[in-house]
């Protein structure tokens, strides 16, 4: 549902460049959600902290995968990255991504879900964010069914933000395209 009647463009759904006053923010968020592990340019002090797959960062994380079933019928792989438990507290606090879990459909390796837990604090800002995105197949289309977000952001000259929401989509009815 689009309760605020916000604009939607084809570029938004196809990973194109965002436009408008929040364009840079939207592009950085897309990188974080859809390409985790890549550096995020333009975020001072933390842009490189998202690189959890580099040779330098592998020493801090455990990488594992499991085979299972998603939504009682879809064969999947679950790939999980977590901060190593035996690290010192100071080292753990310096790592931004605490957990990244991605669910892949075994049949075509499409992403069906992703969970990201991030927390970081320094002199300039403080944040603690958990995002979970789940998708399902509706006919030939893969569409979002559940999006949850819980986050706290605090940075200089701005009022602290605390946000929590859950969006559940169901009973999609696919119509004819434009």
Short mmCIF file of the C-alpha atoms (twelve columns), coordinates in Angstrom:
data_MODEL
# 
_entry.id   MODEL 
# 
loop_
_atom_site.group_PDB 
_atom_site.id 
_atom_site.type_symbol 
_atom_site.label_atom_id 
_atom_site.label_alt_id 
_atom_site.label_comp_id 
_atom_site.label_asym_id 
_atom_site.label_seq_id 
_atom_site.Cartn_x 
_atom_site.Cartn_y 
_atom_site.Cartn_z 
_atom_site.pdbx_PDB_model_num 
ATOM 1   C CA . UNK A 1   0.000  0.000   0.000   1 
ATOM 2   C CA . UNK A 2   1.197  3.469   -0.779  1 
ATOM 3   C CA . UNK A 3   -0.519 5.415   1.996   1 
ATOM 4   C CA . UNK A 4   1.340  8.635   1.224   1 
ATOM 5   C CA . UNK A 5   0.874  8.402   -2.556  1 
ATOM 6   C CA . UNK A 6   4.641  8.646   -3.081  1 
ATOM 7   C CA . UNK A 7   6.134  8.676   -6.544  1 
ATOM 8   C CA . UNK A 8   7.392  5.422   -8.031  1 
ATOM 9   C CA . UNK A 9   9.542  5.179   -11.113 1 
ATOM 10  C CA . UNK A 10  10.764 2.243   -13.166 1 
ATOM 11  C CA . UNK A 11  14.324 3.227   -12.204 1 
ATOM 12  C CA . UNK A 12  13.475 2.563   -8.535  1 
ATOM 13  C CA . UNK A 13  12.483 -1.022  -9.244  1 
ATOM 14  C CA . UNK A 14  15.295 -1.774  -11.660 1 
ATOM 15  C CA . UNK A 15  18.175 -0.561  -9.516  1 
ATOM 16  C CA . UNK A 16  18.630 2.684   -11.460 1 
ATOM 17  C CA . UNK A 17  19.923 5.892   -9.970  1 
ATOM 18  C CA . UNK A 18  17.605 7.461   -7.421  1 
ATOM 19  C CA . UNK A 19  16.497 11.042  -8.006  1 
ATOM 20  C CA . UNK A 20  15.416 13.867  -5.727  1 
ATOM 21  C CA . UNK A 21  16.584 15.280  -2.412  1 
ATOM 22  C CA . UNK A 22  17.239 11.839  -0.902  1 
ATOM 23  C CA . UNK A 23  18.926 10.396  -3.998  1 
ATOM 24  C CA . UNK A 24  22.343 9.861   -2.435  1 
ATOM 25  C CA . UNK A 25  20.836 8.321   0.680   1 
ATOM 26  C CA . UNK A 26  18.665 5.954   -1.391  1 
ATOM 27  C CA . UNK A 27  21.617 4.821   -3.510  1 
ATOM 28  C CA . UNK A 28  23.716 4.090   -0.411  1 
ATOM 29  C CA . UNK A 29  20.837 2.174   1.171   1 
ATOM 30  C CA . UNK A 30  20.358 0.135   -2.025  1 
ATOM 31  C CA . UNK A 31  24.053 -0.782  -1.986  1 
ATOM 32  C CA . UNK A 32  23.830 -1.857  1.633   1 
ATOM 33  C CA . UNK A 33  20.701 -3.990  1.134   1 
ATOM 34  C CA . UNK A 34  21.246 -5.408  -2.347  1 
ATOM 35  C CA . UNK A 35  25.049 -5.628  -2.447  1 
ATOM 36  C CA . UNK A 36  26.206 -6.145  1.139   1 
ATOM 37  C CA . UNK A 37  29.912 -6.631  1.506   1 
ATOM 38  C CA . UNK A 38  30.739 -3.882  -0.986  1 
ATOM 39  C CA . UNK A 39  32.137 -0.538  0.157   1 
ATOM 40  C CA . UNK A 40  29.665 2.340   0.277   1 
ATOM 41  C CA . UNK A 41  31.235 5.435   -1.233  1 
ATOM 42  C CA . UNK A 42  30.403 8.755   0.353   1 
ATOM 43  C CA . UNK A 43  29.951 7.532   3.930   1 
ATOM 44  C CA . UNK A 44  32.867 8.967   5.881   1 
ATOM 45  C CA . UNK A 45  34.511 6.714   8.478   1 
ATOM 46  C CA . UNK A 46  32.288 3.682   7.781   1 
ATOM 47  C CA . UNK A 47  32.074 3.289   3.990   1 
ATOM 48  C CA . UNK A 48  34.773 0.596   4.007   1 
ATOM 49  C CA . UNK A 49  33.435 -1.158  7.122   1 
ATOM 50  C CA . UNK A 50  30.786 -2.871  5.007   1 
ATOM 51  C CA . UNK A 51  33.477 -4.861  3.160   1 
ATOM 52  C CA . UNK A 52  33.047 -8.132  5.046   1 
ATOM 53  C CA . UNK A 53  34.369 -10.404 2.277   1 
ATOM 54  C CA . UNK A 54  37.829 -8.911  1.751   1 
ATOM 55  C CA . UNK A 55  40.930 -10.871 2.741   1 
ATOM 56  C CA . UNK A 56  41.594 -8.352  5.504   1 
ATOM 57  C CA . UNK A 57  38.109 -8.695  7.046   1 
ATOM 58  C CA . UNK A 58  37.787 -12.497 6.851   1 
ATOM 59  C CA . UNK A 59  39.776 -12.851 10.056  1 
ATOM 60  C CA . UNK A 60  36.887 -11.265 11.991  1 
ATOM 61  C CA . UNK A 61  33.923 -13.217 10.613  1 
ATOM 62  C CA . UNK A 62  32.594 -16.763 10.518  1 
ATOM 63  C CA . UNK A 63  31.041 -17.780 7.188   1 
ATOM 64  C CA . UNK A 64  28.648 -20.716 7.029   1 
ATOM 65  C CA . UNK A 65  25.919 -22.126 4.833   1 
ATOM 66  C CA . UNK A 66  23.125 -24.584 5.423   1 
ATOM 67  C CA . UNK A 67  20.651 -26.429 3.270   1 
ATOM 68  C CA . UNK A 68  16.970 -26.271 4.137   1 
ATOM 69  C CA . UNK A 69  13.421 -25.476 3.107   1 
ATOM 70  C CA . UNK A 70  11.821 -22.040 2.934   1 
ATOM 71  C CA . UNK A 71  8.058  -21.517 3.294   1 
ATOM 72  C CA . UNK A 72  7.585  -25.295 3.614   1 
ATOM 73  C CA . UNK A 73  8.272  -26.003 -0.063  1 
ATOM 74  C CA . UNK A 74  11.203 -24.097 -1.564  1 
ATOM 75  C CA . UNK A 75  14.636 -25.777 -1.329  1 
ATOM 76  C CA . UNK A 76  17.164 -23.179 -0.186  1 
ATOM 77  C CA . UNK A 77  20.689 -22.455 0.937   1 
ATOM 78  C CA . UNK A 78  21.139 -20.132 3.896   1 
ATOM 79  C CA . UNK A 79  24.426 -18.243 3.831   1 
ATOM 80  C CA . UNK A 80  25.300 -16.630 7.149   1 
ATOM 81  C CA . UNK A 81  28.110 -14.281 8.145   1 
ATOM 82  C CA . UNK A 82  28.580 -13.493 11.835  1 
ATOM 83  C CA . UNK A 83  31.230 -11.785 13.940  1 
ATOM 84  C CA . UNK A 84  33.553 -14.373 15.485  1 
ATOM 85  C CA . UNK A 85  32.682 -15.027 19.105  1 
ATOM 86  C CA . UNK A 86  36.277 -15.196 20.366  1 
ATOM 87  C CA . UNK A 87  37.210 -11.631 19.393  1 
ATOM 88  C CA . UNK A 88  37.880 -8.996  22.041  1 
ATOM 89  C CA . UNK A 89  35.026 -6.619  22.832  1 
ATOM 90  C CA . UNK A 90  37.014 -3.699  21.391  1 
ATOM 91  C CA . UNK A 91  37.489 -5.523  18.092  1 
ATOM 92  C CA . UNK A 92  33.819 -6.532  17.962  1 
ATOM 93  C CA . UNK A 93  32.735 -2.929  18.566  1 
ATOM 94  C CA . UNK A 94  34.886 -1.796  15.622  1 
ATOM 95  C CA . UNK A 95  33.037 -4.100  13.214  1 
ATOM 96  C CA . UNK A 96  29.896 -2.585  11.722  1 
ATOM 97  C CA . UNK A 97  28.075 -5.618  10.310  1 
ATOM 98  C CA . UNK A 98  27.279 -7.996  13.153  1 
ATOM 99  C CA . UNK A 99  25.291 -10.499 11.062  1 
ATOM 100 C CA . UNK A 100 24.320 -10.939 7.437   1 
ATOM 101 C CA . UNK A 101 22.075 -13.841 6.452   1 
ATOM 102 C CA . UNK A 102 20.935 -14.451 2.892   1 
ATOM 103 C CA . UNK A 103 18.475 -17.128 1.733   1 
ATOM 104 C CA . UNK A 104 19.032 -18.426 -1.838  1 
ATOM 105 C CA . UNK A 105 16.613 -20.541 -3.867  1 
ATOM 106 C CA . UNK A 106 18.563 -23.734 -4.739  1 
ATOM 107 C CA . UNK A 107 16.795 -24.022 -8.076  1 
ATOM 108 C CA . UNK A 108 17.946 -20.706 -9.544  1 
ATOM 109 C CA . UNK A 109 20.089 -19.014 -6.837  1 
ATOM 110 C CA . UNK A 110 17.733 -16.046 -6.604  1 
ATOM 111 C CA . UNK A 111 17.698 -14.266 -3.262  1 
ATOM 112 C CA . UNK A 112 14.520 -14.967 -1.281  1 
ATOM 113 C CA . UNK A 113 15.447 -13.217 1.942   1 
ATOM 114 C CA . UNK A 114 18.068 -11.156 3.668   1 
ATOM 115 C CA . UNK A 115 18.680 -10.165 7.289   1 
ATOM 116 C CA . UNK A 116 21.256 -7.523  8.236   1 
ATOM 117 C CA . UNK A 117 22.235 -6.534  11.777  1 
ATOM 118 C CA . UNK A 118 24.482 -3.467  11.966  1 
ATOM 119 C CA . UNK A 119 25.730 -1.514  14.919  1 
ATOM 120 C CA . UNK A 120 28.452 1.076   15.130  1 
ATOM 121 C CA . UNK A 121 29.389 3.991   17.313  1 
ATOM 122 C CA . UNK A 122 32.091 6.640   17.148  1 
ATOM 123 C CA . UNK A 123 32.445 10.309  18.049  1 
ATOM 124 C CA . UNK A 124 30.394 11.423  15.040  1 
ATOM 125 C CA . UNK A 125 27.460 9.056   15.045  1 
ATOM 126 C CA . UNK A 126 25.812 6.085   16.638  1 
ATOM 127 C CA . UNK A 127 23.471 3.594   15.016  1 
ATOM 128 C CA . UNK A 128 21.927 0.205   15.688  1 
ATOM 129 C CA . UNK A 129 19.854 -1.204  12.815  1 
ATOM 130 C CA . UNK A 130 18.241 -4.555  12.009  1 
ATOM 131 C CA . UNK A 131 16.554 -5.114  8.629   1 
ATOM 132 C CA . UNK A 132 14.793 -8.234  7.390   1 
ATOM 133 C CA . UNK A 133 13.432 -8.596  3.858   1 
ATOM 134 C CA . UNK A 134 11.555 -11.684 2.646   1 
ATOM 135 C CA . UNK A 135 10.203 -12.426 -0.823  1 
ATOM 136 C CA . UNK A 136 7.967  -15.086 -2.355  1 
ATOM 137 C CA . UNK A 137 6.983  -16.214 -5.814  1 
ATOM 138 C CA . UNK A 138 3.660  -15.104 -7.245  1 
ATOM 139 C CA . UNK A 139 3.354  -16.789 -10.607 1 
ATOM 140 C CA . UNK A 140 6.605  -16.028 -12.386 1 
ATOM 141 C CA . UNK A 141 7.264  -12.894 -10.322 1 
ATOM 142 C CA . UNK A 142 9.262  -12.692 -7.105  1 
ATOM 143 C CA . UNK A 143 7.787  -9.991  -4.861  1 
ATOM 144 C CA . UNK A 144 8.372  -8.755  -1.302  1 
ATOM 145 C CA . UNK A 145 6.140  -10.335 1.319   1 
ATOM 146 C CA . UNK A 146 7.679  -9.035  4.540   1 
ATOM 147 C CA . UNK A 147 9.924  -6.103  5.369   1 
ATOM 148 C CA . UNK A 148 10.861 -5.295  8.928   1 
ATOM 149 C CA . UNK A 149 13.155 -2.563  10.173  1 
ATOM 150 C CA . UNK A 150 14.228 -1.483  13.601  1 
ATOM 151 C CA . UNK A 151 16.804 1.231   13.911  1 
ATOM 152 C CA . UNK A 152 18.252 3.971   16.037  1 
ATOM 153 C CA . UNK A 153 20.364 6.715   14.452  1 
ATOM 154 C CA . UNK A 154 22.095 9.562   16.266  1 
ATOM 155 C CA . UNK A 155 24.462 11.997  14.581  1 
ATOM 156 C CA . UNK A 156 25.504 15.615  15.251  1 
ATOM 157 C CA . UNK A 157 23.143 18.499  14.573  1 
ATOM 158 C CA . UNK A 158 20.183 16.175  14.009  1 
ATOM 159 C CA . UNK A 159 17.562 14.893  16.389  1 
ATOM 160 C CA . UNK A 160 18.020 11.215  17.292  1 
ATOM 161 C CA . UNK A 161 15.847 8.930   15.156  1 
ATOM 162 C CA . UNK A 162 14.178 5.761   16.410  1 
ATOM 163 C CA . UNK A 163 12.198 3.840   13.815  1 
ATOM 164 C CA . UNK A 164 10.477 0.497   13.839  1 
ATOM 165 C CA . UNK A 165 8.104  -0.874  11.237  1 
ATOM 166 C CA . UNK A 166 6.756  -4.076  9.778   1 
ATOM 167 C CA . UNK A 167 5.288  -4.256  6.285   1 
ATOM 168 C CA . UNK A 168 3.483  -7.429  5.236   1 
ATOM 169 C CA . UNK A 169 2.273  -7.943  1.666   1 
ATOM 170 C CA . UNK A 170 0.045  -10.853 0.751   1 
ATOM 171 C CA . UNK A 171 -2.536 -11.925 -1.786  1 
ATOM 172 C CA . UNK A 172 -0.845 -10.253 -4.733  1 
ATOM 173 C CA . UNK A 173 -2.950 -10.223 -7.855  1 
ATOM 174 C CA . UNK A 174 -0.840 -9.859  -10.944 1 
ATOM 175 C CA . UNK A 175 -2.501 -7.798  -13.618 1 
ATOM 176 C CA . UNK A 176 -1.516 -7.019  -17.148 1 
ATOM 177 C CA . UNK A 177 1.590  -4.894  -17.565 1 
ATOM 178 C CA . UNK A 178 1.618  -1.424  -19.103 1 
# 
